[in-house]
Coordinates of C-alpha atoms and ligand atoms in Angstrom, one line a residue:
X1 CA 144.7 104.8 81.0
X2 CA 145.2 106.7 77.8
X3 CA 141.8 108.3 77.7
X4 CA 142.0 111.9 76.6
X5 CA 139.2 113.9 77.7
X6 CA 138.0 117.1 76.8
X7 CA 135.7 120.4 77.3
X8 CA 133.9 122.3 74.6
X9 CA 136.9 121.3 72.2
X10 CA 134.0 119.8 69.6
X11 CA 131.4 122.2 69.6
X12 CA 128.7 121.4 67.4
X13 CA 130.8 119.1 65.2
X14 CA 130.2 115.5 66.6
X15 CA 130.8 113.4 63.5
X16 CA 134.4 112.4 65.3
X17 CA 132.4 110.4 68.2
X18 CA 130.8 107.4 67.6
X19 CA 128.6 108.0 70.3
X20 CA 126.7 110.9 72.2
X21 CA 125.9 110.7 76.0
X22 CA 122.4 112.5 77.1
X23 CA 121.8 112.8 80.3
X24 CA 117.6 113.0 80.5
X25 CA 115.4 113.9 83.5
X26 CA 112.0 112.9 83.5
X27 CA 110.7 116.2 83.6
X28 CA 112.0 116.9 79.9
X29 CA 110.3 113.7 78.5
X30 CA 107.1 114.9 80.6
X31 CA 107.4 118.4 79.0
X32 CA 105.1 119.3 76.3
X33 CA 106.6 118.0 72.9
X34 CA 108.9 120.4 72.2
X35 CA 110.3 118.9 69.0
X36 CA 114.3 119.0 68.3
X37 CA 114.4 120.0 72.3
X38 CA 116.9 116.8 73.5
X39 CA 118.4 115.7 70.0
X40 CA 116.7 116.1 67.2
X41 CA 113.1 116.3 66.3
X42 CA 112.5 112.8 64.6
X43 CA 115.4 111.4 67.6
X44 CA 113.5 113.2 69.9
X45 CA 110.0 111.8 68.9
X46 CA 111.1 108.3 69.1
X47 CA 112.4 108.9 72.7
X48 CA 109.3 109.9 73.8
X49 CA 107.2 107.3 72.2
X50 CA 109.7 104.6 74.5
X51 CA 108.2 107.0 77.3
X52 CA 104.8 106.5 76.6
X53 CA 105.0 102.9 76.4
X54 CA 106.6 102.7 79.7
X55 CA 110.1 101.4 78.4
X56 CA 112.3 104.4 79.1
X57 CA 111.4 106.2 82.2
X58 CA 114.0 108.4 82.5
X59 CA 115.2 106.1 86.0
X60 CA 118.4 106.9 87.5
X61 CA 120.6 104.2 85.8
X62 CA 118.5 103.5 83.0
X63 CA 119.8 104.0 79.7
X64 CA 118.9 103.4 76.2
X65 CA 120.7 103.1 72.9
X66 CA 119.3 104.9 70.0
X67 CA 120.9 104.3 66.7
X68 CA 120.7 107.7 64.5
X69 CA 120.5 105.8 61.3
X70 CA 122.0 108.9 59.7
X71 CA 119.7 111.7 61.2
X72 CA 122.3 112.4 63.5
X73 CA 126.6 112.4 63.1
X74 CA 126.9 110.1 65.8
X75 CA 126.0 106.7 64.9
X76 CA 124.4 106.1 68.4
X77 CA 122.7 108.1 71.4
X78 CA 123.1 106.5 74.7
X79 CA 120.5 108.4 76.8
X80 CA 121.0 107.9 80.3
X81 CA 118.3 109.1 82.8
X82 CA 119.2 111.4 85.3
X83 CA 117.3 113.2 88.8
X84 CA 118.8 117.1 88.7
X85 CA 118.9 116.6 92.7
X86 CA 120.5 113.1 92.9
X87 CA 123.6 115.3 93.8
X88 CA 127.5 114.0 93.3
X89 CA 126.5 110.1 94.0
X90 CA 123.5 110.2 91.3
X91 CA 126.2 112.1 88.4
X92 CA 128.6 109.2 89.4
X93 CA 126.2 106.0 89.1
X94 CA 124.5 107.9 85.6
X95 CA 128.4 108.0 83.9
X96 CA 128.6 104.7 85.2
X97 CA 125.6 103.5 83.7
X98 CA 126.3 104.8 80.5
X99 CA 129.6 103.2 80.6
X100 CA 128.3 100.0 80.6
X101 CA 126.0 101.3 77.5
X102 CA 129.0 102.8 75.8
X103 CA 130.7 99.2 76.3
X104 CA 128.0 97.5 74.6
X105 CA 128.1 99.1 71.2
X106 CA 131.9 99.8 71.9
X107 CA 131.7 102.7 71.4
X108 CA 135.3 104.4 72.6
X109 CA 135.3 108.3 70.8
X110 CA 132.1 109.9 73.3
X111 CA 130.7 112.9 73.4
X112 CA 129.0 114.0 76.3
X113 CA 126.2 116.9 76.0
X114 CA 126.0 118.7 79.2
X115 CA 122.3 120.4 78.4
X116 CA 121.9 124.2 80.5
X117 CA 119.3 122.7 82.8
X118 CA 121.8 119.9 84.0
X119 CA 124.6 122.9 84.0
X120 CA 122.2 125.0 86.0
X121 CA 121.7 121.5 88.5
X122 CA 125.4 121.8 89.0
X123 CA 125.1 125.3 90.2
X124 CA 122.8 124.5 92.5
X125 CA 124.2 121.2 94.1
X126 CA 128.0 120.5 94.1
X127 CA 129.7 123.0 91.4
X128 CA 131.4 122.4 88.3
X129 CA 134.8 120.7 89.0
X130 CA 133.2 117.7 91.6
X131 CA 130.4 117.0 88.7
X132 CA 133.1 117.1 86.1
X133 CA 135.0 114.8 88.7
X134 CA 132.4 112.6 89.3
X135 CA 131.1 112.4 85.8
X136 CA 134.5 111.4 84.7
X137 CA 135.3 108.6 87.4
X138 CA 131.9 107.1 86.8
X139 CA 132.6 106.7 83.2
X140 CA 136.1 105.4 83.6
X141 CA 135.6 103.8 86.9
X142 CA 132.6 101.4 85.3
X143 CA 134.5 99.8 82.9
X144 CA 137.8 98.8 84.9
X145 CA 136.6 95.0 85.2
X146 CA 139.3 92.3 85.6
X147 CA 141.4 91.2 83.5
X148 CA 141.2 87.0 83.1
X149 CA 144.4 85.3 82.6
X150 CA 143.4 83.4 79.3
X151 CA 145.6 82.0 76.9
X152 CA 143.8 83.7 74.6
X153 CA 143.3 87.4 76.5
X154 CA 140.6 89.3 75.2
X155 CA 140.9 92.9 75.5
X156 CA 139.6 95.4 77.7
X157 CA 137.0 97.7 76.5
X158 CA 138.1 101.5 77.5
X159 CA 137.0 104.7 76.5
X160 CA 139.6 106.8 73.9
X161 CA 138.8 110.4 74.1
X162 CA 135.8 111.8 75.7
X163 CA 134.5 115.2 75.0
X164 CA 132.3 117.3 77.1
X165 CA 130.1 119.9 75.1
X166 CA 127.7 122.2 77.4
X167 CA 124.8 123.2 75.4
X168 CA 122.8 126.5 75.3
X169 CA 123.0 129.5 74.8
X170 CA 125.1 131.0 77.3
X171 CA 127.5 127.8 76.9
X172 CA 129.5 128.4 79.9
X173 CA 132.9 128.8 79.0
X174 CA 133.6 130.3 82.1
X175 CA 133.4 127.0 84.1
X176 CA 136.3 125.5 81.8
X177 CA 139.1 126.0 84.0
X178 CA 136.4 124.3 86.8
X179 CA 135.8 121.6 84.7
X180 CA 139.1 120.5 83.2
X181 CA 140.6 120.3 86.6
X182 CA 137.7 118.1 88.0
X183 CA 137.8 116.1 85.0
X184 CA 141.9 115.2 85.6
X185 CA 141.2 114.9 89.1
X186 CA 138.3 112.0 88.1
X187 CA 141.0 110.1 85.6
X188 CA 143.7 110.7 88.2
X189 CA 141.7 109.1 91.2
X190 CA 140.4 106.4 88.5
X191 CA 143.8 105.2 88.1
X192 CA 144.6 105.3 91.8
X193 CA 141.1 102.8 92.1
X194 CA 142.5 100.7 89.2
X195 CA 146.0 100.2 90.4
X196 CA 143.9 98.9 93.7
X197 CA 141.5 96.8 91.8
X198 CA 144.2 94.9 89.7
X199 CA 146.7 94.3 92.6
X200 CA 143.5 92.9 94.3
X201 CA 141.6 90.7 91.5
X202 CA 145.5 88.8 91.4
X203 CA 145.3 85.1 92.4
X204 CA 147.3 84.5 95.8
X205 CA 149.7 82.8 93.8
X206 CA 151.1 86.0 91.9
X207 CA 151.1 88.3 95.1
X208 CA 152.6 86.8 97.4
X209 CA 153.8 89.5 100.8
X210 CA 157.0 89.1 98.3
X211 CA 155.7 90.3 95.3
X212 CA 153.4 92.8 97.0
X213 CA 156.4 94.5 98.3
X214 CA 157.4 93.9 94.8
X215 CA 154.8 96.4 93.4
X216 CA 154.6 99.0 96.4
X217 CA 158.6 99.3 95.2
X218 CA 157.8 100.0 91.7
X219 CA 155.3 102.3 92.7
X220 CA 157.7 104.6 95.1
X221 CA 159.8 104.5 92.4
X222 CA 157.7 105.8 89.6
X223 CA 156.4 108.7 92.4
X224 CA 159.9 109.0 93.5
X225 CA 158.6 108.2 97.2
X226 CA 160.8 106.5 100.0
X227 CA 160.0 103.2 100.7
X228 CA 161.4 100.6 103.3
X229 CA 160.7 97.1 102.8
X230 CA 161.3 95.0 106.3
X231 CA 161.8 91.1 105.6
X232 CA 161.4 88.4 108.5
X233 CA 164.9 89.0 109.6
X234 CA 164.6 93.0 110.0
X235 CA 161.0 92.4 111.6
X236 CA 162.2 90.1 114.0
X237 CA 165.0 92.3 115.0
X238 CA 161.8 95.0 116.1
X239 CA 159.9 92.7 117.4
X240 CA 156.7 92.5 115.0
X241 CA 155.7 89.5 117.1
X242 CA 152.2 89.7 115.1
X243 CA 153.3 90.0 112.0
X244 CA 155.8 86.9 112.3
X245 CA 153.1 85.1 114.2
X246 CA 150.6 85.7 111.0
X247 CA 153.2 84.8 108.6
X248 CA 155.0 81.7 110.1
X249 CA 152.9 79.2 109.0
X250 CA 153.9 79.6 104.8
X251 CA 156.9 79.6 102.5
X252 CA 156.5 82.9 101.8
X253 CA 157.5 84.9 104.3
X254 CA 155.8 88.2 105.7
X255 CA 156.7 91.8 105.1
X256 CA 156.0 94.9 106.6
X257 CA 156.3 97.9 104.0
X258 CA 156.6 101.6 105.0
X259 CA 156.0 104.2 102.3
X260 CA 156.8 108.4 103.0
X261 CA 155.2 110.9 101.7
X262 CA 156.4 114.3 102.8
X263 CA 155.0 117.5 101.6
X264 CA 155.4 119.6 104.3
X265 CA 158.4 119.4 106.3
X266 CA 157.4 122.1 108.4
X267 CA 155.2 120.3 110.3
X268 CA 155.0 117.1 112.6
X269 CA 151.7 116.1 111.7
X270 CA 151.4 113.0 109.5
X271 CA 148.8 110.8 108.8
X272 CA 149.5 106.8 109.2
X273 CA 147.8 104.6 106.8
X274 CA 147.2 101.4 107.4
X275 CA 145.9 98.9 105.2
X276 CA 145.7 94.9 105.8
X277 CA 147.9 93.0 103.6
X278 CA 146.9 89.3 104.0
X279 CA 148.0 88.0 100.2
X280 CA 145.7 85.1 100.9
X281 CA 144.0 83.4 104.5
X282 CA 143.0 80.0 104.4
X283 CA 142.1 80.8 108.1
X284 CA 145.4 78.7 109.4
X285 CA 145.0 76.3 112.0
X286 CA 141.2 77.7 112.7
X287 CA 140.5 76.7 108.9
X288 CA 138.1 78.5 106.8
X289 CA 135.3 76.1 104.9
X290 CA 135.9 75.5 101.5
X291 CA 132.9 77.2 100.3
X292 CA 134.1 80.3 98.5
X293 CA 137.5 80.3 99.9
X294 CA 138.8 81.5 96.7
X295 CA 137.7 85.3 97.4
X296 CA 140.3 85.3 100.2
X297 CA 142.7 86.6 97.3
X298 CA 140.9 89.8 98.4
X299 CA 142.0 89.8 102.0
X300 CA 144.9 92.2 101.1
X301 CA 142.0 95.1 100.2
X302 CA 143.1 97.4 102.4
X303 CA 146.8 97.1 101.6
X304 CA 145.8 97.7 98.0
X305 CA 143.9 100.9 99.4
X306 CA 146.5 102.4 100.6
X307 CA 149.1 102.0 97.7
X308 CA 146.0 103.3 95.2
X309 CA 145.9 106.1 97.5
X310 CA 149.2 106.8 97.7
X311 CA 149.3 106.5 93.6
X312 CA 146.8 109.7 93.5
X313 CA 148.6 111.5 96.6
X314 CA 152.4 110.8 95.2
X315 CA 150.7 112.4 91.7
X316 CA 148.9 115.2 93.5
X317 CA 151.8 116.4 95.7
X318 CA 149.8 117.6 98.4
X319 CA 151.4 120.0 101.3
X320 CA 150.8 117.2 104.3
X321 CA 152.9 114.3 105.6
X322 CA 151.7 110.1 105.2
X323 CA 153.2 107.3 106.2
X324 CA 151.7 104.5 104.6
X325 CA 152.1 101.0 106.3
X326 CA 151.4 97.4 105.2
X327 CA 151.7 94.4 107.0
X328 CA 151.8 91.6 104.2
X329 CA 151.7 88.4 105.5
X330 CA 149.9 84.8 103.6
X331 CA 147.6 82.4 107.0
X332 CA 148.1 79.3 106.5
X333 CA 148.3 76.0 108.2
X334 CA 151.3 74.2 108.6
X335 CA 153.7 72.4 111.4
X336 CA 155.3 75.8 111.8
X337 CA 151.9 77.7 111.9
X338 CA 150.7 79.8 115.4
X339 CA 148.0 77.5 117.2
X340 CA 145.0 78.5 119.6
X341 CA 146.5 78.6 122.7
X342 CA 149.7 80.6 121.7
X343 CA 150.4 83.6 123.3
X344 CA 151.9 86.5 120.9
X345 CA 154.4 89.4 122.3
X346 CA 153.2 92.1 119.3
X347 CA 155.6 95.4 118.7
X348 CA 154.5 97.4 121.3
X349 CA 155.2 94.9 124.1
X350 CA 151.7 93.8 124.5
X351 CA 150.7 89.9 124.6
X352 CA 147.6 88.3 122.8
X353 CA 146.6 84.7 123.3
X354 CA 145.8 82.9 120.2
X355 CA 142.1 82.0 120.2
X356 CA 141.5 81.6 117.0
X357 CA 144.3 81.7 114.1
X358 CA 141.3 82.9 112.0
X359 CA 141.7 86.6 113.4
X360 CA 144.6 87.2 111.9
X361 CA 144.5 90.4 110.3
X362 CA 144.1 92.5 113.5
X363 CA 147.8 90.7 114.6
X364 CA 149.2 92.0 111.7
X365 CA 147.8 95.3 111.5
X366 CA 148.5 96.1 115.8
X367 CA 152.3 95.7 114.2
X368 CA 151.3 98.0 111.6
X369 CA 149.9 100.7 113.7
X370 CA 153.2 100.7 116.0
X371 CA 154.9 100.6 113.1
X372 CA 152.9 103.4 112.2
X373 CA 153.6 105.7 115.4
X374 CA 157.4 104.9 115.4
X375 CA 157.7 106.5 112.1
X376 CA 155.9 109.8 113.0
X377 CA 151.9 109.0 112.4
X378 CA 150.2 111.5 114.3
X379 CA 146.6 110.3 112.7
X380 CA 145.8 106.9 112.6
X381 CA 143.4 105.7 109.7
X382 CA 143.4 101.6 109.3
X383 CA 141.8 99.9 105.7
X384 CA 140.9 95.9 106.5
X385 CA 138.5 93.1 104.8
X386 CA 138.6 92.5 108.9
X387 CA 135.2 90.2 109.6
X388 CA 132.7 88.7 107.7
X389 CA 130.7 90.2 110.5
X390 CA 130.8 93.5 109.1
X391 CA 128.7 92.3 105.9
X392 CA 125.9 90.7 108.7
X393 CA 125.4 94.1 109.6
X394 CA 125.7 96.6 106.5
X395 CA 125.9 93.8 103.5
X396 CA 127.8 95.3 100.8
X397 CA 126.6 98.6 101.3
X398 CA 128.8 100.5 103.6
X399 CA 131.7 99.8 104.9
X400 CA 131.7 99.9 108.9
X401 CA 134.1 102.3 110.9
X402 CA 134.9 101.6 114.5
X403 CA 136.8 104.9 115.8
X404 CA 138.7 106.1 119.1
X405 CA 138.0 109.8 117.9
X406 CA 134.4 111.2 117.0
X407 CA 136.2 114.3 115.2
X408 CA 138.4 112.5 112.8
X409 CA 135.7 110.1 112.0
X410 CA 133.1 113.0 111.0
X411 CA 136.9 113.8 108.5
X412 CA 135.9 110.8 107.2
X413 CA 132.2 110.6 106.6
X414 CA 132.8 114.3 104.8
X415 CA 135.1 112.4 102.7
X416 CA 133.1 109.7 102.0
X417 CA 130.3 111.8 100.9
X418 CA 132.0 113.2 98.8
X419 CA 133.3 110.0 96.8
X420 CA 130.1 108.4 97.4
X421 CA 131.8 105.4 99.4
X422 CA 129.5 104.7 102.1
X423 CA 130.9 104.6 105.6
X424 CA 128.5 103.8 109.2
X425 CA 129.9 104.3 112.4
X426 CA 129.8 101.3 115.0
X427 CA 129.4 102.2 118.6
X428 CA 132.5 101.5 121.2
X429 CA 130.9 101.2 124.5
X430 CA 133.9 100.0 127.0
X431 CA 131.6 96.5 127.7
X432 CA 132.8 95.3 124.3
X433 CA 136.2 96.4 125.2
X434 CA 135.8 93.4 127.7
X435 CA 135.0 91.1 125.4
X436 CA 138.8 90.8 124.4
X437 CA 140.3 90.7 128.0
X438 CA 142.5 87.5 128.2
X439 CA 143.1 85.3 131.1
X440 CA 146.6 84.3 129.6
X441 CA 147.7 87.5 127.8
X442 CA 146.7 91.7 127.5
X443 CA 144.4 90.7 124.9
X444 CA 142.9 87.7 123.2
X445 CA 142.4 87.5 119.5
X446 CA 138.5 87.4 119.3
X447 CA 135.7 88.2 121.4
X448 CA 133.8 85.7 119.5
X449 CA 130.7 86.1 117.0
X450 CA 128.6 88.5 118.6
X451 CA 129.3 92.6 118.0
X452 CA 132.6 90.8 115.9
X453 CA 133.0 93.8 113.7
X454 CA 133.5 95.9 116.6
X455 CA 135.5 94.0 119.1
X456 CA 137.7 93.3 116.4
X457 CA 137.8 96.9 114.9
X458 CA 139.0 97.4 119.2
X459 CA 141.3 95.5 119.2
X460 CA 143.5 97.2 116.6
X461 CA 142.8 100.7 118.5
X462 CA 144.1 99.0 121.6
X463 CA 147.5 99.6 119.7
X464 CA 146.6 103.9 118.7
X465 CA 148.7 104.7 122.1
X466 CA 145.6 107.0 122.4
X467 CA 146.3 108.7 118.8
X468 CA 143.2 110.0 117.3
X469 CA 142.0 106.6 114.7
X470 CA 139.4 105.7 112.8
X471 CA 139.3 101.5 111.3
X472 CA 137.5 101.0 107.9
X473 CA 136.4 97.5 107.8
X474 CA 135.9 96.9 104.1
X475 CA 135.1 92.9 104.2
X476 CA 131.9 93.6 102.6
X477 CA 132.2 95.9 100.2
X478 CA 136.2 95.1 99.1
X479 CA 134.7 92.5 96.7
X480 CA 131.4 91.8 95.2
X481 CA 129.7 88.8 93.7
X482 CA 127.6 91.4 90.4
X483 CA 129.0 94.6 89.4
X484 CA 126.7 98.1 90.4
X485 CA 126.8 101.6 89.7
X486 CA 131.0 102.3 89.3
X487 CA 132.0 98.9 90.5
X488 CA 132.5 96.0 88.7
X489 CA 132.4 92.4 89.8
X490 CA 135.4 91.2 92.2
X491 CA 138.0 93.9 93.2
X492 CA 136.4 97.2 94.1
X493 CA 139.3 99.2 94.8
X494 CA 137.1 100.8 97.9
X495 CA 137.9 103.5 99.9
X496 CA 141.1 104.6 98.1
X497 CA 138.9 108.0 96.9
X498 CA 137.9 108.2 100.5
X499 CA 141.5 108.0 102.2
X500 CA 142.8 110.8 99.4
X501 CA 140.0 112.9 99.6
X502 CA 140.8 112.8 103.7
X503 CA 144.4 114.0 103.7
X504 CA 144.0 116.1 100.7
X505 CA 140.9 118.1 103.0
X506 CA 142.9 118.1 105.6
X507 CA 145.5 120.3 103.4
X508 CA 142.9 122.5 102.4
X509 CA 141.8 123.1 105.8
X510 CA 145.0 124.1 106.8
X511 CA 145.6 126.3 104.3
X512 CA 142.5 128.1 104.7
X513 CA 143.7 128.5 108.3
Ligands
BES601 N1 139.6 87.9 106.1 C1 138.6 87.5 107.0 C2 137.4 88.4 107.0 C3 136.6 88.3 105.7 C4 135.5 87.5 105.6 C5 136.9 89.1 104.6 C6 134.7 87.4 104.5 C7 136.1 89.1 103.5 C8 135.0 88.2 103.4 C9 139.2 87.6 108.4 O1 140.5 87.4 108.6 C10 138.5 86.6 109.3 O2 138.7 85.5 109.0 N2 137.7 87.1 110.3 C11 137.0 86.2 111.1 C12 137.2 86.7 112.5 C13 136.7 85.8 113.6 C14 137.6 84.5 113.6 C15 136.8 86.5 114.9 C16 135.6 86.1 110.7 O3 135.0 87.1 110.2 O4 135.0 85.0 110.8
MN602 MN1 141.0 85.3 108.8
ZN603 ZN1 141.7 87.8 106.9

């Protein structure tokens, strides 16, 4: 993403942009008419007369374009409406909003006024550099839609150079410093959700566990990271029983990529990532319906998490230790594929009997979490489109989080409040533990339909060897049927903010002692 963006380099010249961005609160259309206050006074009058009528309220998320028609350098204003306590989330979904305004008149050169009351909002709620942050991945983040492969590709609308100009009197030059490193840390973390969001939207038929491996290569390369790449043959020979299980039933064969990050050698802690990398599940033997089969493209989400996240930590260079694991495999049904019934010996010795081939990712992602441990995870953290389940109980809302460890879990809701990505704890009372007891095996692949989100979500801790871990089932909210707020339609690139902005805390924690 080439967009250059900027703070109080413009000033009062704006007749590079072809658009301005005002952020308005109700209160200032409410305000006695205070003419020239917002804009301009003939701009301004025309604003509030869409406020008198009822058709610009000033709503979070509502926008609307005024052309200038030569009163003004900038040939449009987008104003967006704004509530000065909607805190980080609200400054997020507004830039998104008038992203999608921006888009409309394609408008690409933007400035954006920062007025002294919304200055004075930041003060007050979550400081300079996390508005400038959140400002900046809204507007980026909301126009990162897929890419169609057309003969005949059309080009995606982005943003060229966006300035920010605070306003008043007291223009706050002090916050600069603030502001320009929350504004790289926004376009940093928007590339890390875009690198997600494009490996994601691809049809199964271009990532393959193959090619997936493919790309998390290029990427430790470009970050200069370690990487291993384990084929059938090296799996085998340690025993990722669930992995090859998963993966036996298609040509393309499974993977199981491990990616270092070391930036503190001095310690032994290290988080272990873990994200689900099924390239596509037809369900295998236990076939899915054909209704909407298509969106299990997405099923390798988490996978694509965990390499965005590791795009923004390799870029960051954080002082902490990640070992990022994903066990690629494609479910499919075939004279070679596992069977209900089967019984699976996974990585860490345990058995699982087969009940239904359907279940698959938690087989891979057991051999993920051992893989995990063996390579020095102290701190488990796993990213899955695991059940369908988890959408019956939180829609596309939050993603649920089934944990083994109430500390590192609250690690993560601070986190996710900070990138806005929701996250709501499931209970893990030892009866649903039950529900996966096997007759045949340790475990069995499904407890069934009932509490599904969270017997599944066990099953995978089953493999923590008591390590403190926390699951993120993203099935709902990995892909969605209508853009909202930052995210567009199909590929959300959720929850790779989130997993960054938990080991990066955890660095800052430290170093505060
Ligand atoms: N990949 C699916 C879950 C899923 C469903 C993701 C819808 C995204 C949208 C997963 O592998 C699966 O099939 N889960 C089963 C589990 C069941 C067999 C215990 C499910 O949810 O039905
Ligand atoms: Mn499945
Ligand atoms: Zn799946």
């Amino acid at each position: 993403m080439g967009v250059q963006l900027t703070y109080g380099a413009r000033g009062a010249d704006q007749a590079a942009s072809d658009a301005l961005v005002r952020f308005v609160s109700k209160k200032e259309l409410i305000q006695e008419e205070n003419a020239g206050a917002i804009i301009q006074p003939q701009i301004d009058h025309a604003l509030r007369a869409l406020y008198a009528k009822g058709l610009f309220k000033a709503e979070p998320e509502q926008t609307e374009i005024v052309a200038t028609l030569g009163l003004y350098p900038a040939a449009h204003i987008v104003f967006t409406g704004i509530e000065h306590d909607g805190g980080v989330r609200g400054l997020r979904l507004a830039a998104a909003a008038a992203a999608i305004a921006l888009k409309k008149i394609r408008a690409a050169n933007i400035t954006v006024l920062l007025s002294e009351d919304l200055l004075l909002s930041f003060d007050k709620s979550c400081g300079a550099e996390l508005a400038a942050q959140a400002l900046t991945e809204g507007l980026l983040l909301a126009l990162h839609v897929r890419e169609p492969l057309k003969r005949e590709p059309n080009e995606r609308f982005t943003l060229k150079a966006v300035s920010f100009e605070p306003q008043g009197a007291n223009a706050k030059a002090e916050i600069k410093a603030l502001w320009e490193q929350g504004m790289n840390k926004g376009k940093l973390y928007a590339e890390g959700v875009s690198l997600a969001r494009d490996l994601t939207n691809l049809p199964g038929n271009d990532l393959t566990p193959e090619r997936l491996a493919y790309h998390a290569e290029e990427l430790a390369r470009e970050l200069d990271l370690e990487i291993e790449v384990m084929d059938e043959w090296s799996a085998a020979e340690q025993r990722m029983g669930g992995l090859l299980g998963v993966g036996q039933g298609s040509i393309n064969p499974p993977r199981m990529i491990v990616i270092h990050y070391k930036g503190d050698s001095s310690s032994d802690e290290a988080w272990g990532l873990i994200g689900k990398g099924i390239t596509f599940d037809t369900g295998g033997i236990s076939l899915k319906r054909a209704d909407g089969m298509q969106e299990m493209i997405s099923d390798m989400g988490g996978a694509a998490a965990v390499l965005g996240a590791m795009r923004i930590i390799g870029e960051l260079k954080p002082a902490i230790n990640v070992v990022a694991v994903i066990p690629t495999a494609e479910n499919m049904p075939s004279d070679r594929a596992i069977k209900p019934g089967d019984v699976l010996r996974m990585m860490s010795g345990h058995t699982v009997e087969i009940v239904n081939t359907d279940a698959e990712g938690r087989l891979v992602l057991a051999d993920g979490l051992t893989t995990a441990i063996t390579r020095g995870a102290t701190r488990l953290v796993d990213v899955a489109t695991l059940t369908g389940a988890v959408s019956v109980a939180l829609g596309t809302e939050a993603t649920g989080a089934v944990t083994n460890n109430d500390e590192l879990f609250k690690q993560v809701q601070s986190a996710s409040e900070r990138t806005g990505e929701r996250v709501w704890l499931f209970p893990s009372y030892p009866e649903y533990k039950k529900k996966i007891r096997s007759d045949a095996a340790d475990l069995k692949n499904s407890g069934g339909r009932y509490g599904g989100t969270i017997t599944g979500g066990l099953f995978i801790g089953h493999f923590a060897e008591g390590l403190p871990w926390v699951h993120l089932d993203i099935a709902g909210t990995a892909w969605l049927d209508a853009g909202r707020g930052w995210e567009p339609k199909g590929a959300t690139g959720v929850m790779v903010r989130t997993l960054v902005e938990l080991v990066l805390h955890q660095e800052e924690a430290e170093r505060r002692g």
